[in-house]
Short mmCIF file of C-alpha atoms in Angstrom, two decimals:
data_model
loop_
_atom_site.label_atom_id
_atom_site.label_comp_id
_atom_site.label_asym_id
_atom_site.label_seq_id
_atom_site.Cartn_x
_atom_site.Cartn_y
_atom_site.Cartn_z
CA UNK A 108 -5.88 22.07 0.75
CA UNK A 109 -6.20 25.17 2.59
CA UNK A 110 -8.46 23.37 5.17
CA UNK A 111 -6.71 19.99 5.46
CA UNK A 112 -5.67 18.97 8.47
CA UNK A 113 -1.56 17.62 9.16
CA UNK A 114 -0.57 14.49 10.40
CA UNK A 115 1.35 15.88 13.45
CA UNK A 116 3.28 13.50 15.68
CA UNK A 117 3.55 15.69 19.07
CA UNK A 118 6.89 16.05 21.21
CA UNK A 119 6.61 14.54 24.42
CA UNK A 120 9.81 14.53 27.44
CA UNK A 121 8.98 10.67 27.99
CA UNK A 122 11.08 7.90 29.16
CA UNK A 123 8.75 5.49 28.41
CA UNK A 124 7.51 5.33 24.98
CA UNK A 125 4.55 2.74 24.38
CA UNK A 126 2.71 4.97 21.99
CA UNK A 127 3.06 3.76 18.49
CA UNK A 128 3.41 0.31 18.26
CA UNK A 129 6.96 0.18 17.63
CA UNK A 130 8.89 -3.05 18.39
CA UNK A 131 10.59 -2.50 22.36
CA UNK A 132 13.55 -4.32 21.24
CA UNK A 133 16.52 -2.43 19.53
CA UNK A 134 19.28 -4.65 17.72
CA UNK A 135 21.79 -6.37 18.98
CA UNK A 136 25.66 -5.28 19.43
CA UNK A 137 26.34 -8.32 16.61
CA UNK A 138 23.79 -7.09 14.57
CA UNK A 139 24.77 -3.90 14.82
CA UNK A 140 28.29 -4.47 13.94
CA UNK A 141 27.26 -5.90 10.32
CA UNK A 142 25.06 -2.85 9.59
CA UNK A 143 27.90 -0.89 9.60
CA UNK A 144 30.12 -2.93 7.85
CA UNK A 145 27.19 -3.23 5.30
CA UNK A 146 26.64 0.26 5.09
CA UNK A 147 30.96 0.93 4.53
CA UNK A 148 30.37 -1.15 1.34
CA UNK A 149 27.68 1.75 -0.08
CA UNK A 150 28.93 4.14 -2.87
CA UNK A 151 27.19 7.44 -1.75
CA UNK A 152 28.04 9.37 -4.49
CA UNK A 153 25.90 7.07 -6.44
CA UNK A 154 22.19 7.30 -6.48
CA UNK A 155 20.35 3.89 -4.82
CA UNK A 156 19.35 1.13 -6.72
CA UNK A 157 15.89 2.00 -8.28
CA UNK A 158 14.28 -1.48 -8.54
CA UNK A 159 15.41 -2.41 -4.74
CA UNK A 160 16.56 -5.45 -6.02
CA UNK A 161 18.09 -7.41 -2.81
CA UNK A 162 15.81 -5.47 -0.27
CA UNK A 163 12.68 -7.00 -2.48
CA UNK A 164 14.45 -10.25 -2.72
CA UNK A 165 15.06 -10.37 0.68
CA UNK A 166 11.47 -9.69 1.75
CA UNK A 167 10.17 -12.30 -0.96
CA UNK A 168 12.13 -15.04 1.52
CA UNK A 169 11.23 -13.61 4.61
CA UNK A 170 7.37 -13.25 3.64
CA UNK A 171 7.17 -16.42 1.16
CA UNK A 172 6.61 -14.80 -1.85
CA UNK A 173 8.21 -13.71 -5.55
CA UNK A 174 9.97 -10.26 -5.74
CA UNK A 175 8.14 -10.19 -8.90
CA UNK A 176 4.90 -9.32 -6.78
CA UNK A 177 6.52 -6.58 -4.76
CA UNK A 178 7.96 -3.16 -4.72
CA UNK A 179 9.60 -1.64 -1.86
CA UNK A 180 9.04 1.90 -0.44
CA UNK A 181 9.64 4.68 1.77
CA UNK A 182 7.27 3.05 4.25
CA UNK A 183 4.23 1.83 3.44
CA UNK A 184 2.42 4.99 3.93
CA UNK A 185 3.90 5.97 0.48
CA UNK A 186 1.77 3.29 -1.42
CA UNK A 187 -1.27 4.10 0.49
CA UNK A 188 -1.08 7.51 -1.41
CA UNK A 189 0.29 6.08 -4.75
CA UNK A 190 -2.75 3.32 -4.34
CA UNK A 191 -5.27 6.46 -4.04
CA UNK A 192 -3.76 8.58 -6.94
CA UNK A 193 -3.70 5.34 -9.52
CA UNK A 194 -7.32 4.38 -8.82
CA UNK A 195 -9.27 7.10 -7.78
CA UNK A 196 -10.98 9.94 -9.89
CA UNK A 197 -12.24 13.10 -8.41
CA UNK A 198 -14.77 12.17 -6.00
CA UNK A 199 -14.70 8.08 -6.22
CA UNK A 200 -15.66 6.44 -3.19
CA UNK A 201 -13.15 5.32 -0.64
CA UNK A 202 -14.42 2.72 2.48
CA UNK A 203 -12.41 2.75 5.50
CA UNK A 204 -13.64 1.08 9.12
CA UNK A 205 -14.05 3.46 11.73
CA UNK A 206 -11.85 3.52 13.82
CA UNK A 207 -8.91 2.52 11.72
CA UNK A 208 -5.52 3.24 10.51
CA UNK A 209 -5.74 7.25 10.06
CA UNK A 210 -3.54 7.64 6.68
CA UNK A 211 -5.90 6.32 4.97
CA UNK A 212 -8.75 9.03 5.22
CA UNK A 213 -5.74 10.95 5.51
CA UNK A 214 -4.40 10.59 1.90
CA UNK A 215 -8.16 9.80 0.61
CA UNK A 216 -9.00 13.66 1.26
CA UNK A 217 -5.82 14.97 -0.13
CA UNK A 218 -6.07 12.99 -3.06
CA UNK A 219 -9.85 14.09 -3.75
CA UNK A 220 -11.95 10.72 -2.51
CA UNK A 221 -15.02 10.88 -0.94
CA UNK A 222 -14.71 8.91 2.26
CA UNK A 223 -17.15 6.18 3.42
CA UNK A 224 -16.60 5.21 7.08
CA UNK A 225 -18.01 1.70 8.31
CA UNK A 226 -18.06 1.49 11.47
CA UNK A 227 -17.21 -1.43 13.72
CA UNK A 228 -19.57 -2.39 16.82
CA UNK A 229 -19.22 -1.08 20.21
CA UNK A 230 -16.83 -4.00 21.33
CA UNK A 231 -14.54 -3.29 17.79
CA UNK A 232 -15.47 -6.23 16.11
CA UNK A 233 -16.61 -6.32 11.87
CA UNK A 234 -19.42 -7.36 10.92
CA UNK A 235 -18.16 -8.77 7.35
CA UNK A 236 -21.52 -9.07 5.53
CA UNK A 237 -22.69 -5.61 6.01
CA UNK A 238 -19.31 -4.04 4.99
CA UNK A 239 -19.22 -5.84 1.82
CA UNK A 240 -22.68 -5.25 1.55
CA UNK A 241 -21.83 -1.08 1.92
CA UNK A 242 -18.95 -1.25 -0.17
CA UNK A 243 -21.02 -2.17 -3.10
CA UNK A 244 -24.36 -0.55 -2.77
CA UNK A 245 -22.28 2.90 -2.56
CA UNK A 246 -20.57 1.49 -5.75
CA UNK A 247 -16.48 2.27 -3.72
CA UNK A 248 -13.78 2.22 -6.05
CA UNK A 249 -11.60 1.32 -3.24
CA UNK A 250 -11.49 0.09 0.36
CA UNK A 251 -8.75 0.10 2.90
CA UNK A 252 -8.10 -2.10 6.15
CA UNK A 253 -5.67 -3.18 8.37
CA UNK A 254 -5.68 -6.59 9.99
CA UNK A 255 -5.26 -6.74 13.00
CA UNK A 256 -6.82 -3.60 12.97
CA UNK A 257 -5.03 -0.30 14.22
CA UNK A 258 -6.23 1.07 16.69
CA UNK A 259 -8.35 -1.75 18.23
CA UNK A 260 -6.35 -5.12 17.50
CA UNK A 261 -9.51 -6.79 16.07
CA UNK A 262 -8.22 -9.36 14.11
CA UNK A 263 -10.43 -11.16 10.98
CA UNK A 264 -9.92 -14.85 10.12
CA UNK A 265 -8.33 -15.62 7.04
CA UNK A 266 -11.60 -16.97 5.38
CA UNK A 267 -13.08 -13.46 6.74
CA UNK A 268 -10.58 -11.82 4.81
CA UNK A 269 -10.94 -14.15 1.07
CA UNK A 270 -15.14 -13.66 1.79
CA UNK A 271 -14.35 -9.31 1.66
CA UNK A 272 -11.65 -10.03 -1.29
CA UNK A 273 -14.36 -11.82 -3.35
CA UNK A 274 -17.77 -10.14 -2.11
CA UNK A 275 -16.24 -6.29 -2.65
CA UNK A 276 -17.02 -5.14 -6.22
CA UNK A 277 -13.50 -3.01 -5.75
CA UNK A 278 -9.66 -2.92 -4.96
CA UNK A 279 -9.47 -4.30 -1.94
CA UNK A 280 -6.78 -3.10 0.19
CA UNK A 281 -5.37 -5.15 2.99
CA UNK A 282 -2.62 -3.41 5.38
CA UNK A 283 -0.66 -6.74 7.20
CA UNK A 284 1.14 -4.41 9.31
CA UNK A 285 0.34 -6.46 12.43
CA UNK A 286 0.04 -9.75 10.43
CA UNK A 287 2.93 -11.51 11.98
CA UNK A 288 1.34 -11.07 15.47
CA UNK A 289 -2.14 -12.50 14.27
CA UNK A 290 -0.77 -15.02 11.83
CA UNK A 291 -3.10 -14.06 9.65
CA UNK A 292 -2.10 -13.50 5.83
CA UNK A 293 -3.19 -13.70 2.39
CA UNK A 294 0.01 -12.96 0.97
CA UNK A 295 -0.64 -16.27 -1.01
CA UNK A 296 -3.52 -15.32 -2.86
CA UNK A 297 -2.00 -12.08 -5.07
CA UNK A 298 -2.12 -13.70 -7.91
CA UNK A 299 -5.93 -15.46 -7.58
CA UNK A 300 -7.55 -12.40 -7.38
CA UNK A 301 -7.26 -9.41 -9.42
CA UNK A 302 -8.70 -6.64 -7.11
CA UNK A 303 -5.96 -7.73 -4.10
CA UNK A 304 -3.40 -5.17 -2.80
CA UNK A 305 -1.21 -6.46 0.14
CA UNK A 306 0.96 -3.63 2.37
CA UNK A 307 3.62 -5.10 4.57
CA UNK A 308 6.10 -2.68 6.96
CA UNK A 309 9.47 -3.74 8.29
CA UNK A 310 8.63 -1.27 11.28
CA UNK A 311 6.93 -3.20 13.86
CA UNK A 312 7.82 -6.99 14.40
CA UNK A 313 10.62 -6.43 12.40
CA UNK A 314 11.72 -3.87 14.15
CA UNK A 315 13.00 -1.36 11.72
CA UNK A 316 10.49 1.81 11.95
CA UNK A 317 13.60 3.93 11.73
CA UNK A 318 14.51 3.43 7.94
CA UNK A 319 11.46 3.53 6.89
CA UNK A 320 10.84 0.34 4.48
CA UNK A 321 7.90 -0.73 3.70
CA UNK A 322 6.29 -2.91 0.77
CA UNK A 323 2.83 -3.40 -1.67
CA UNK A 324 2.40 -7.33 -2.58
CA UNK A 325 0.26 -7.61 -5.90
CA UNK A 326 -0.27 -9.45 -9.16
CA UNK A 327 1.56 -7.65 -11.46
CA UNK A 328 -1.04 -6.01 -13.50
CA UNK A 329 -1.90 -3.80 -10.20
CA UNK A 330 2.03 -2.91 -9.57
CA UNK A 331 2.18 -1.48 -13.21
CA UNK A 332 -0.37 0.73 -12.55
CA UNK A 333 1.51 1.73 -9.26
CA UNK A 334 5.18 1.76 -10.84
CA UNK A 335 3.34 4.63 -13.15
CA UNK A 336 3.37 6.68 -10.07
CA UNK A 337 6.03 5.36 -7.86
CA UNK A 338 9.31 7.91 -7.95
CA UNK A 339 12.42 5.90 -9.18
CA UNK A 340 15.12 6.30 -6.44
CA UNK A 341 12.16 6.03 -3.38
CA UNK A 342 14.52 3.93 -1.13
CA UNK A 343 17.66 4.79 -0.27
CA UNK A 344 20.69 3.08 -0.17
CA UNK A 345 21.41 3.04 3.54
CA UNK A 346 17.40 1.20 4.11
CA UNK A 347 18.34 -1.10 1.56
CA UNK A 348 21.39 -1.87 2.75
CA UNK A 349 19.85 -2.20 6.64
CA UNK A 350 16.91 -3.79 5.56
CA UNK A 351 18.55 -6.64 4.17
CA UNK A 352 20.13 -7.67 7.71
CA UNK A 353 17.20 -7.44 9.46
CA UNK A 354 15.39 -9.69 7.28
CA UNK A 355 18.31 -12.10 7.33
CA UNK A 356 17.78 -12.72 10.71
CA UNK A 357 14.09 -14.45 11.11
CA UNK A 358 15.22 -16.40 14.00
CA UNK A 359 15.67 -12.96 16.07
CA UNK A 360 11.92 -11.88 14.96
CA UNK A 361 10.53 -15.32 16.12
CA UNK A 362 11.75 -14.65 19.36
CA UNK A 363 10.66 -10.91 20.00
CA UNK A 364 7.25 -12.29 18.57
CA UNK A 365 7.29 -14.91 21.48
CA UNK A 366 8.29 -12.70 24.13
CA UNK A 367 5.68 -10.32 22.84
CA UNK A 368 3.12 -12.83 22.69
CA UNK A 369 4.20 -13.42 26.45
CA UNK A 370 3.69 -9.52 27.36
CA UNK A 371 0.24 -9.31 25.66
CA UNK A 372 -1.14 -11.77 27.43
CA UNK A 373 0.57 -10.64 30.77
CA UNK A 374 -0.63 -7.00 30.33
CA UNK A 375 -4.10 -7.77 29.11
CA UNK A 376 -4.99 -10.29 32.26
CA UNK A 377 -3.39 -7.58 34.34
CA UNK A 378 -5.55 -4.55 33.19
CA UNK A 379 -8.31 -6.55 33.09
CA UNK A 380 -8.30 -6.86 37.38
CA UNK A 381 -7.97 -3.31 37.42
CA UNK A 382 -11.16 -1.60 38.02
CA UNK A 383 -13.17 0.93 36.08
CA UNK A 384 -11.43 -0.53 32.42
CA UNK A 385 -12.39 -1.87 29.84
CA UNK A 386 -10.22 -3.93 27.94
CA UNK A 387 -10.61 -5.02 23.68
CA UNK A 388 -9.91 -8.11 22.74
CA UNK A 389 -6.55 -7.64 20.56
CA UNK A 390 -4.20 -9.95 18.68
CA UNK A 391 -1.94 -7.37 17.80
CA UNK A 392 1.48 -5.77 20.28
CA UNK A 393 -1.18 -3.14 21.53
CA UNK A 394 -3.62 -2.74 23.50
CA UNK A 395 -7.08 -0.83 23.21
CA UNK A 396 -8.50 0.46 26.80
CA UNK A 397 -11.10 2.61 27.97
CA UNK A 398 -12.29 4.20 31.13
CA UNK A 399 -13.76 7.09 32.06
CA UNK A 400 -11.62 10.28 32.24
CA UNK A 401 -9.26 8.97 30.03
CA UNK A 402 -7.94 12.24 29.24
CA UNK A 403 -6.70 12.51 32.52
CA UNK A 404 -5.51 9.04 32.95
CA UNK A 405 -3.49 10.17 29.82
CA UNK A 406 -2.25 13.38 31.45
CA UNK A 407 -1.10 11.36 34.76
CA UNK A 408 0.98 8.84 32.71
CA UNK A 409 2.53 11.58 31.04
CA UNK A 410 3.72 13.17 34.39
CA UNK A 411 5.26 10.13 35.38
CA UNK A 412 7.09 9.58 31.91
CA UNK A 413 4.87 7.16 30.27
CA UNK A 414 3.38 7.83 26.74
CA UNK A 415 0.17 6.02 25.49
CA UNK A 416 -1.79 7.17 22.76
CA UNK A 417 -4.98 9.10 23.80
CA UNK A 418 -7.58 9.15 21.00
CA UNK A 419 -10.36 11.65 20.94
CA UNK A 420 -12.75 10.80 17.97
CA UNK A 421 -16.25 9.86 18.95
CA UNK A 422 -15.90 6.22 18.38
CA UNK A 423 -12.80 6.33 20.76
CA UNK A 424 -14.18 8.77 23.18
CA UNK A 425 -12.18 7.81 26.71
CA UNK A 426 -10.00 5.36 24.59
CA UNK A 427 -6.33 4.76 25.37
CA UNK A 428 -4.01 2.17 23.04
CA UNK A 429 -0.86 0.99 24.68
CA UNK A 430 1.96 -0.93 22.98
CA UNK A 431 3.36 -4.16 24.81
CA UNK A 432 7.22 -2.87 25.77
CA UNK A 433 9.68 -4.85 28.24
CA UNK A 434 8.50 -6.54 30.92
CA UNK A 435 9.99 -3.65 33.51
CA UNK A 436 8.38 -1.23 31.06
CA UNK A 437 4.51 -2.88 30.98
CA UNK A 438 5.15 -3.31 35.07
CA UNK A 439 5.94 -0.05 35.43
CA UNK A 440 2.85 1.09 33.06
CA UNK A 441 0.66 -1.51 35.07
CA UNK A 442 1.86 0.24 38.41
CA UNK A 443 0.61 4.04 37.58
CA UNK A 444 -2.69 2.59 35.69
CA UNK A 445 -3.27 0.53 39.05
CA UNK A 446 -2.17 4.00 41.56
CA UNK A 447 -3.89 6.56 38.95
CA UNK A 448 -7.52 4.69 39.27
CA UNK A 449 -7.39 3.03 42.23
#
């Protein structure tokens, strides 16, 4: 461990914040007022419910599925690492795309895997056949990714997705982070295939990245394996108690997912007239750019108060990503990208 790397999130004096994908829409004064009388009703001298009863219920009607097949957590980074520890030996082969979420290599390496990268094309799209054909012939134990994919916004088709689930001789891990913004989802197939792990967040269309909740969707062979592992009192009362009134309201999502749907298509046909970028195709609430000097481009938008993320492995050499925010906030962005390479 002495030459692992930390996940470190860097402090920035920005104004506008469009680097992590985070929904640009906090709640409402209404909604606000019944989180607090929800929260009133908690008994903190009392440790939180351990089987996240109502939060799990609560995401089984928002997502269309039985609580039976879920378990809730302290974000879903938590069962990335729990997913690792309950099916990987010293050494066991782990498949992630390159690029791709980063907590998965992440927790891979610290839980002793041996990482296989597959790597996407130069315009970020999968080729499906070779990775299933890659995941086998190096005999994985275990392969992780997100759709739509973080960092690009490549998104698979749902019969893309079932062909890896059946092809992969493995667990096959699919992150639906970004689902609702793709539509895509095979939420409905836990319990036809045995080697299916689902991971769902509450922190980006949902719009709850501040408590933390997150969820793994499985049959429930898989989630006794994980319950082996999974701490007993993971989710505190307060997210539990918060959780349940975002979910409550679907109607609110529905229309931040419009009016993001709206913004990515306003942003992307806007960068795309702007000269000397390259724009990836995305159906996620970010956007994957890249230009030459992107480092400075970074270092400019920074100046003027606007955070991006700047990426700096190979495969994202001169790579920015850029969340969809308000539309004053994606003008403003649109502005200094237009002055900075103009």
């Amino acid at each position: 461990m002495k030459n692992f790397k930390a996940y470190n999130v860097p402090k920035m004096d920005i104004k506008i914040k469009l680097d992590a994908n985070e929904n640009p829409f906090n709640v409402p004064e209404e909604m606000l007022k019944e989180i607090c009388e929800s929260v009133k009703k908690i008994d903190f001298n009392r440790y939180p419910d351990s089987e996240t009863e109502e939060i799990r219920k609560a995401y089984g009607e928002y997502a269309n599925v039985n609580p039976e097949n879920i378990l809730a957590g302290n974000g879903s980074d938590e069962f990335i690492k729990i997913i690792d520890e309950a099916f990987l030996n010293e050494s066991d082969k782990v498949v992630i795309l390159n690029p791709d979420f980063s907590m998965y290599g992440v927790s891979a390496e610290a839980s002793g895997g041996n990482i296989v990268y597959f790597d996407l094309d130069d315009d970020m799209k999968l080729n499906v056949d070779e990775l299933i054909a890659k995941v086998n012939s190096e005999g994985a134990k275990l392969l992780f990714f997100s759709n739509p994919n973080n960092p690009t916004g490549m998104s698979l088709k749902r019969e893309e997705v079932i062909k890896i689930i059946e092809g992969c001789n493995c667990v096959v891990v699919v992150d639906e982070a970004y689902s609702e913004f793709n539509g895509v989802t095979v939420i409905d197939k836990i319990d036809d295939y045995e080697n299916l792990i689902i991971l769902r967040t509450c922190s980006k269309a949902v719009g709850g990245a501040s408590i933390r909740l997150g969820f793994i969707i499985s049959n429930k062979a898989i989630l006794g394996e994980v319950k082996k592992l999974k701490s007993p009192y993971n989710v505190n009362s307060v997210t539990q108690v918060i959780g349940k009134v975002f979910l409550k309201n679907p109607q609110r999502i529905l229309n931040i997912l419009n009016i993001i749907f709206r913004e990515r298509s306003y942003v992307c046909s806007a960068i795309k007239e702007i000269s000397g970028i390259k724009v990836y195709d995305t159906e996620s609430n970010f956007v994957l750019i890249k230009c030459e000097n992107a480092e400075k481009v970074y270092e400019e938008l920074v100046k003027q108060g606007i955070s991006v993320r700047n990426f700096g492995g190979s495969k994202l050499k001169n790579c920015l990503r850029i969340t969809f925010g308000t539309r004053e906030q994606n003008d403003l962005i649109l502005d200094s990208l237009k002055r900075i390479l103009g």
